[in-house]
mmCIF file of C-alpha atoms in Angstrom:
data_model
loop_
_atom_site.group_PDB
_atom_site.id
_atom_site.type_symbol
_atom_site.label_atom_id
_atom_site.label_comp_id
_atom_site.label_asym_id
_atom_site.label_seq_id
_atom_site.Cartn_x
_atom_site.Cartn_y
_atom_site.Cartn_z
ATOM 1 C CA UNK A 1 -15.959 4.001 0.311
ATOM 2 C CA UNK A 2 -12.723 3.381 1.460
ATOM 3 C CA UNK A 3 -9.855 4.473 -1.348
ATOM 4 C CA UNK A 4 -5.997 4.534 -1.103
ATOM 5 C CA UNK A 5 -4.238 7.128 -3.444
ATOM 6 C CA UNK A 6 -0.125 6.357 -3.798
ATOM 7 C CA UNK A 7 2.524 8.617 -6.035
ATOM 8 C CA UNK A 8 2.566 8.018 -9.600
ATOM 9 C CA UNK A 9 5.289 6.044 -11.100
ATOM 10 C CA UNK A 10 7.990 4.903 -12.126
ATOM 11 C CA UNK A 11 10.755 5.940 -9.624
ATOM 12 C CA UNK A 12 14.047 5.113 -10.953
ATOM 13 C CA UNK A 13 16.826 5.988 -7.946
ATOM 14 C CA UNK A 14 20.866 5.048 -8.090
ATOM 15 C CA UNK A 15 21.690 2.858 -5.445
ATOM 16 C CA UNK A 16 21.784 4.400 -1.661
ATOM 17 C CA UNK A 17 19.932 7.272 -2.514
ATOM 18 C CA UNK A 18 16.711 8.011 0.016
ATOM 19 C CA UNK A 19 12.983 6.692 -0.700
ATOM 20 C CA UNK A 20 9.666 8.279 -0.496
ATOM 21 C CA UNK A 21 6.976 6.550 -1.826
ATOM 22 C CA UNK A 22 3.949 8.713 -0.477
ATOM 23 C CA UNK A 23 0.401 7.047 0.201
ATOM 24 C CA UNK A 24 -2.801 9.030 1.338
ATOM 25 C CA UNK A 25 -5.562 7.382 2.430
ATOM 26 C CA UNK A 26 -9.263 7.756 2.632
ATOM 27 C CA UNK A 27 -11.428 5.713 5.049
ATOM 28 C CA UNK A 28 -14.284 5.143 7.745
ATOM 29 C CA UNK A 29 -13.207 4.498 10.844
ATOM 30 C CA UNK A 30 -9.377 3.618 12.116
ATOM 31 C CA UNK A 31 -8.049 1.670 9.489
ATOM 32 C CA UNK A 32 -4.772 -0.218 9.760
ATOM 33 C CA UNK A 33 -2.142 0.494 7.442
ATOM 34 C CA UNK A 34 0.095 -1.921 5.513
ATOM 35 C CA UNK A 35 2.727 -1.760 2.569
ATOM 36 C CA UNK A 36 3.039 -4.672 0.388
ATOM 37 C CA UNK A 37 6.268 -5.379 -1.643
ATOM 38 C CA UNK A 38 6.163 -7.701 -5.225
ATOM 39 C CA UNK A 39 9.255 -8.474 -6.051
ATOM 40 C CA UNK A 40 9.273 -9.392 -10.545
ATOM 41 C CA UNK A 41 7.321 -12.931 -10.686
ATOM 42 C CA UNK A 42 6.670 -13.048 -7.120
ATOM 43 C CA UNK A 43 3.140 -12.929 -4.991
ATOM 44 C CA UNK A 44 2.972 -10.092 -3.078
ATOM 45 C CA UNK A 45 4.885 -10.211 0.214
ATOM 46 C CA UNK A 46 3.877 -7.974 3.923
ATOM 47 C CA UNK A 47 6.022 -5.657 4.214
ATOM 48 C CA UNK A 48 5.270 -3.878 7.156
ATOM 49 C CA UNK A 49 2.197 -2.447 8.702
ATOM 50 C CA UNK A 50 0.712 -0.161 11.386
ATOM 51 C CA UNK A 51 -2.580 -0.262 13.199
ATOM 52 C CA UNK A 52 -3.351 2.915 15.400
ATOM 53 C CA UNK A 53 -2.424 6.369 14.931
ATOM 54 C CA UNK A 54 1.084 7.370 15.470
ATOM 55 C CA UNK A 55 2.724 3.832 15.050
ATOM 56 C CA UNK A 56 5.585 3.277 12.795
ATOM 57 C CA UNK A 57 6.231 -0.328 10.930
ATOM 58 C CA UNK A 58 9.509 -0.875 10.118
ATOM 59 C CA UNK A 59 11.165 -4.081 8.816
ATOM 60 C CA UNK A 60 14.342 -4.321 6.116
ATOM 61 C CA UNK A 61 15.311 -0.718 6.597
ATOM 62 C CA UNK A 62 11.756 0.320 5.587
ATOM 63 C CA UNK A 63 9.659 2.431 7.739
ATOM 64 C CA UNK A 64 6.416 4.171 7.868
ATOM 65 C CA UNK A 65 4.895 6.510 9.999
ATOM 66 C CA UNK A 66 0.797 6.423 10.835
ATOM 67 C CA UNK A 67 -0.395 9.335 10.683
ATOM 68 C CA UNK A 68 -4.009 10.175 11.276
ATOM 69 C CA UNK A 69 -3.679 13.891 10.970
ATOM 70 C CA UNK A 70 -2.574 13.910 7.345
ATOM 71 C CA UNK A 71 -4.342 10.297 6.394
ATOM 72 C CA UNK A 72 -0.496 9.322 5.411
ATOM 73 C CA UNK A 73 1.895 6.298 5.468
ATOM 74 C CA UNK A 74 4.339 7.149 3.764
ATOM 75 C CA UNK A 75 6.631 4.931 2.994
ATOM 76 C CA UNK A 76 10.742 5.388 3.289
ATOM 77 C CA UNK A 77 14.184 4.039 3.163
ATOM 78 C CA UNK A 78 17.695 5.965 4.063
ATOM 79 C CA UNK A 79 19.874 4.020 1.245
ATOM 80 C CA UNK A 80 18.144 2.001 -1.437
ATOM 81 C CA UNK A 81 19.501 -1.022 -3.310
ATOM 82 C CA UNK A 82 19.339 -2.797 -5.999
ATOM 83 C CA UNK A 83 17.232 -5.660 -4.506
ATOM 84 C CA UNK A 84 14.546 -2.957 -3.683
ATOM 85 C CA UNK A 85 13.797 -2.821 -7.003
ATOM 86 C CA UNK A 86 9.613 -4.199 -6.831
ATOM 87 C CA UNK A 87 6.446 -2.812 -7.112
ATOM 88 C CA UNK A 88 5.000 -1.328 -3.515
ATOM 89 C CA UNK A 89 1.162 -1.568 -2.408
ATOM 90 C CA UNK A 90 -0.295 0.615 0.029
ATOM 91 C CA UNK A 91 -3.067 -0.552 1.566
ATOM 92 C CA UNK A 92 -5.491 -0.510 4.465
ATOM 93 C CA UNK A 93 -8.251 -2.852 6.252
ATOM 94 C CA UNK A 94 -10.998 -1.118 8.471
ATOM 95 C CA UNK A 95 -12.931 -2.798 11.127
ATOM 96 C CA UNK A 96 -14.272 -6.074 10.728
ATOM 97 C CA UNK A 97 -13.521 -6.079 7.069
ATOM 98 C CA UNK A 98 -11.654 -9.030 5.257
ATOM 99 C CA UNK A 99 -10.279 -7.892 2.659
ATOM 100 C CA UNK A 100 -7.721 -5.266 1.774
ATOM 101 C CA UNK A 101 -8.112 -2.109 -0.059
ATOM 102 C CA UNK A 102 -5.013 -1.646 -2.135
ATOM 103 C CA UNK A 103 -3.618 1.472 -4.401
ATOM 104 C CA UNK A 104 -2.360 1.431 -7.494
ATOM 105 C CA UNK A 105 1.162 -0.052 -7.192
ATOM 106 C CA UNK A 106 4.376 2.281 -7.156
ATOM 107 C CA UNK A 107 7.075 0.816 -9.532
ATOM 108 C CA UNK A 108 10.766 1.426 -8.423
ATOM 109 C CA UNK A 109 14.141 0.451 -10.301
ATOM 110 C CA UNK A 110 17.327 0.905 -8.506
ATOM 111 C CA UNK A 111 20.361 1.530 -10.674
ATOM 112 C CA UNK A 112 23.829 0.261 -9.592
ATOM 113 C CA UNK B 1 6.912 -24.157 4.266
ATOM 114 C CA UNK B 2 3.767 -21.866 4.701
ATOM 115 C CA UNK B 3 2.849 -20.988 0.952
ATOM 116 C CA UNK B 4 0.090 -20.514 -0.995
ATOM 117 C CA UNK B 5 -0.001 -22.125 -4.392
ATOM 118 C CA UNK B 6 -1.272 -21.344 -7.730
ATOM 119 C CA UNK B 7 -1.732 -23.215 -11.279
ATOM 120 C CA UNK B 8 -1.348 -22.603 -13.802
ATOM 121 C CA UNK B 9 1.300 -19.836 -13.775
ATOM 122 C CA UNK B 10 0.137 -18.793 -17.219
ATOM 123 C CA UNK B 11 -2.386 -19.367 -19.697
ATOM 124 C CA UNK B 12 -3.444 -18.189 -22.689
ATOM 125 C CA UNK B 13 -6.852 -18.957 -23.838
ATOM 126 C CA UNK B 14 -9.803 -17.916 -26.281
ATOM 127 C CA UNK B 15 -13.025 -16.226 -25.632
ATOM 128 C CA UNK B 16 -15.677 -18.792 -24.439
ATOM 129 C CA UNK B 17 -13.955 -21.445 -23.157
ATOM 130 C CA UNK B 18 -14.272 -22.377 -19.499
ATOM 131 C CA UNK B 19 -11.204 -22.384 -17.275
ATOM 132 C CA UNK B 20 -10.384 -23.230 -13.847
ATOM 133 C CA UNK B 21 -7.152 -21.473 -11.630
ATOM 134 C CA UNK B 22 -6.743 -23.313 -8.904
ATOM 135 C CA UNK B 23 -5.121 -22.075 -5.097
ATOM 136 C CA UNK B 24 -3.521 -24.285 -2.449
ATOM 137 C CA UNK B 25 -2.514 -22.881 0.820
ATOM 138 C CA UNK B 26 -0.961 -25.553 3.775
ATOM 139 C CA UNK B 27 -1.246 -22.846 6.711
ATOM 140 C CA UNK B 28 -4.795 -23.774 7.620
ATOM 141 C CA UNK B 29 -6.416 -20.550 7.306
ATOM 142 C CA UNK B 30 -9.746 -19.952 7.251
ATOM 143 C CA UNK B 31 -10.180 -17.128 5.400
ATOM 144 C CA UNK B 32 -9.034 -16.682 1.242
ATOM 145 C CA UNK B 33 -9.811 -14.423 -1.532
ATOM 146 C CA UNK B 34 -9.225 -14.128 -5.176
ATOM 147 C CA UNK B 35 -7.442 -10.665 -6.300
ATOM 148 C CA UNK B 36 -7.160 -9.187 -9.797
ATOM 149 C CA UNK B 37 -4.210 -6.762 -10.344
ATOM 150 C CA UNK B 38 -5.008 -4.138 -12.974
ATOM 151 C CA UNK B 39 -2.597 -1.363 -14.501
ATOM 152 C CA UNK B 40 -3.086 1.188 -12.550
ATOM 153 C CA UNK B 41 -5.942 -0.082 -10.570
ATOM 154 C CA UNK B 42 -4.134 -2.045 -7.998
ATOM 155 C CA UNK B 43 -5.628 -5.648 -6.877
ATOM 156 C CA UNK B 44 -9.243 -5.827 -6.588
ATOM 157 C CA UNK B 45 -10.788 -8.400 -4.455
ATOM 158 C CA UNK B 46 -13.072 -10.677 -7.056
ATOM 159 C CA UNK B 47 -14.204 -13.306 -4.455
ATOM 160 C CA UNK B 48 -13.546 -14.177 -0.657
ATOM 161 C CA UNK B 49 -14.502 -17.632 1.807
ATOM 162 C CA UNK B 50 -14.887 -17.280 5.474
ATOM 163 C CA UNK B 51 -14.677 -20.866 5.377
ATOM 164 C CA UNK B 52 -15.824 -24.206 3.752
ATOM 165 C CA UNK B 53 -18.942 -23.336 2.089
ATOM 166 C CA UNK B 54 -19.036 -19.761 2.703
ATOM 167 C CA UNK B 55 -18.442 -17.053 -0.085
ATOM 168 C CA UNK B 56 -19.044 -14.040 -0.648
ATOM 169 C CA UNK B 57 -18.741 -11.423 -3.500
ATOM 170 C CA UNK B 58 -15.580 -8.822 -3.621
ATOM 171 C CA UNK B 59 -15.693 -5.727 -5.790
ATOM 172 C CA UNK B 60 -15.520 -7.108 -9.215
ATOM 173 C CA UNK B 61 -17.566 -10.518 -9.157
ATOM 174 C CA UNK B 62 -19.051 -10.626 -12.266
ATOM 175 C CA UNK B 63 -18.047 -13.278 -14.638
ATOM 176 C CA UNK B 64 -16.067 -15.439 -11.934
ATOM 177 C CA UNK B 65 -17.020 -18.126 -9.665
ATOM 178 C CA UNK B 66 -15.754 -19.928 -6.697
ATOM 179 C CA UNK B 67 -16.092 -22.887 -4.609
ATOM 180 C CA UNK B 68 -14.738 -23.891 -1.118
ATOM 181 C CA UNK B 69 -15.463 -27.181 -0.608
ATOM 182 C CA UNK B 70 -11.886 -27.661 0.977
ATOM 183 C CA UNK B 71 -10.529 -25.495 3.502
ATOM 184 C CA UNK B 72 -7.069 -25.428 1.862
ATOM 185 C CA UNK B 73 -8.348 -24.986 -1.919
ATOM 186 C CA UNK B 74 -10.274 -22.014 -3.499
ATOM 187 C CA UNK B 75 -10.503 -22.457 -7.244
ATOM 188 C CA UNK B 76 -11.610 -19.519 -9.306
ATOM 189 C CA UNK B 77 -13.534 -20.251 -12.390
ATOM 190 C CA UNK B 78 -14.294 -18.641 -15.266
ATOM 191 C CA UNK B 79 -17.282 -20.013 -17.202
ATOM 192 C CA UNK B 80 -17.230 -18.039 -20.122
ATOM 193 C CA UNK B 81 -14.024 -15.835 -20.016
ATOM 194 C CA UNK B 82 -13.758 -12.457 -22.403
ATOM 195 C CA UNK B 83 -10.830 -10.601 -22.996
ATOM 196 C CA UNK B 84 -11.482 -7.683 -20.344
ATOM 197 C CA UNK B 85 -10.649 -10.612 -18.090
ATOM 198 C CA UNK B 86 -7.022 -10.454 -19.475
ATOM 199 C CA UNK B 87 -5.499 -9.793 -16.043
ATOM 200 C CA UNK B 88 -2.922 -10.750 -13.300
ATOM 201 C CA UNK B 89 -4.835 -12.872 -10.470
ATOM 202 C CA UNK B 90 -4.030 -13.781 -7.399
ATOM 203 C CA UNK B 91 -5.272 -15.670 -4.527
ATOM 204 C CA UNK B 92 -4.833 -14.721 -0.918
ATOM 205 C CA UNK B 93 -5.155 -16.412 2.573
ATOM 206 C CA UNK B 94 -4.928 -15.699 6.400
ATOM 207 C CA UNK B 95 -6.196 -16.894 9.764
ATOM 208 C CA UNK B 96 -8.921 -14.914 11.368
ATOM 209 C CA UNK B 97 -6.485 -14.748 14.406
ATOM 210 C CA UNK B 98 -4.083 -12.626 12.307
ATOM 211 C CA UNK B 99 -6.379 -11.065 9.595
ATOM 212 C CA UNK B 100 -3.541 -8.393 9.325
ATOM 213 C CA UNK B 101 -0.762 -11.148 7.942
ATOM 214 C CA UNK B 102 -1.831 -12.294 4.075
ATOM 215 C CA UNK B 103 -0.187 -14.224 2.399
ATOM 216 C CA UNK B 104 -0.133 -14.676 -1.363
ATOM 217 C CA UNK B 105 0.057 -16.561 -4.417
ATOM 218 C CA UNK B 106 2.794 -16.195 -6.979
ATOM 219 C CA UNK B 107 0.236 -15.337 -9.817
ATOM 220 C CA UNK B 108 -1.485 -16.366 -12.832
ATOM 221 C CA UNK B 109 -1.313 -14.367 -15.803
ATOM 222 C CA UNK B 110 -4.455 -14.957 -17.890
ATOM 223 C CA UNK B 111 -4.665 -13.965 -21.480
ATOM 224 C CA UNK B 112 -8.326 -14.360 -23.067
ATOM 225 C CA UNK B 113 -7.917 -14.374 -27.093
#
């Protein structure tokens, strides 16, 4: 079946230092790719998302690159901040499907 | 405001007694799900509706029901709840015209006793 597979956590960073949250992916067929972002006491909120090979989502300085070759979407940022601080999903949906196949959650804490 | 509601936020209950979580959304989506969110498991899709009436099972069914007899409510009940229930739920929706956009719930964080 379908699996997603994201790094271990915690990552603790100081503030504008550079992201990398990598997610790998298993799947049949051409999923579409999303990350997720939970702020503490929140619902999970779409972050951004990409749905054929070689297409990057990007939104809040966030971006992630499709790609097929490695089965990665990784996901980075250029200068963190404290307001980053959440939990991030990876996740993908293949064909038809309705629901959402998620990994385990990367925690990250941004220091001042 | 598009949102998707969920009550209670928290509860704390004791083996055997029935409960009832109830979701809200105001978007008019067809589709919504129920989501358990695990330690290190990620969420795990419990239940999903296509639509009034129509359910179907997730991954981790057992010991949950549902019930769509409203298009905007999905209430997840637990019958007889047991402590490997003890989890972080949430419920989901989206239109089948944008099954790429979900939108979720705040949370409930159940404790079974």
């Amino acid at each position: 079946g379908d699996s997603v597979t994201q790094m271990e956590g915690p990552v603790t960073l100081s503030e504008e230092a550079f992201l990398t949250i990598n997610c790998t992916y298993t799947a049949t067929g051409y999923p579409s790719l999303f990350w997720y972002v939970q702020y503490p006491g929140e619902g999970l909120q779409l972050l951004l998302k990409a749905t054929k090979a070689d297409d990057k989502g990007s939104n809040k300085g966030f971006e992630a690159t499709y790609r097929k070759e490695t089965t990665s979407f990784h996901l980075e940022k250029g200068s963190v901040q404290v307001s980053d601080s959440a939990v991030y999903f990876c996740a993908l949906r293949t064909g038809s499907a309705r629901q959402l196949t998620f990994g385990s959650g990367t925690q990250l804490t941004v220091l001042p | 405001e598009a949102q998707v509601t969920q009550n209670p936020r928290y509860l704390i209950t004791v083996t055997g007694k029935k409960l009832t979580v109830t979701c809200s959304q105001n978007m008019n989506h067809e589709y919504m799900s129920w989501y358990r969110q695990d330690p290190g498991l990620g969420l795990r899709q419990i239940y999903y509706s296509m639509n009034v009436e129509v359910t179907d099972k997730g991954d981790v069914p057992e010991g949950y029901k549902v019930s769509r007899k409203e298009k905007r409510n999905f209430p997840l009940i637990l019958e007889s709840p047991s402590p490997n229930q003890t989890s972080l739920y949430f419920c989901a929706s989206f239109s089948g015209r944008a099954i790429d956009t979900q939108y979720f719930g705040p949370g409930t964080r159940l404790t079974v006793l």
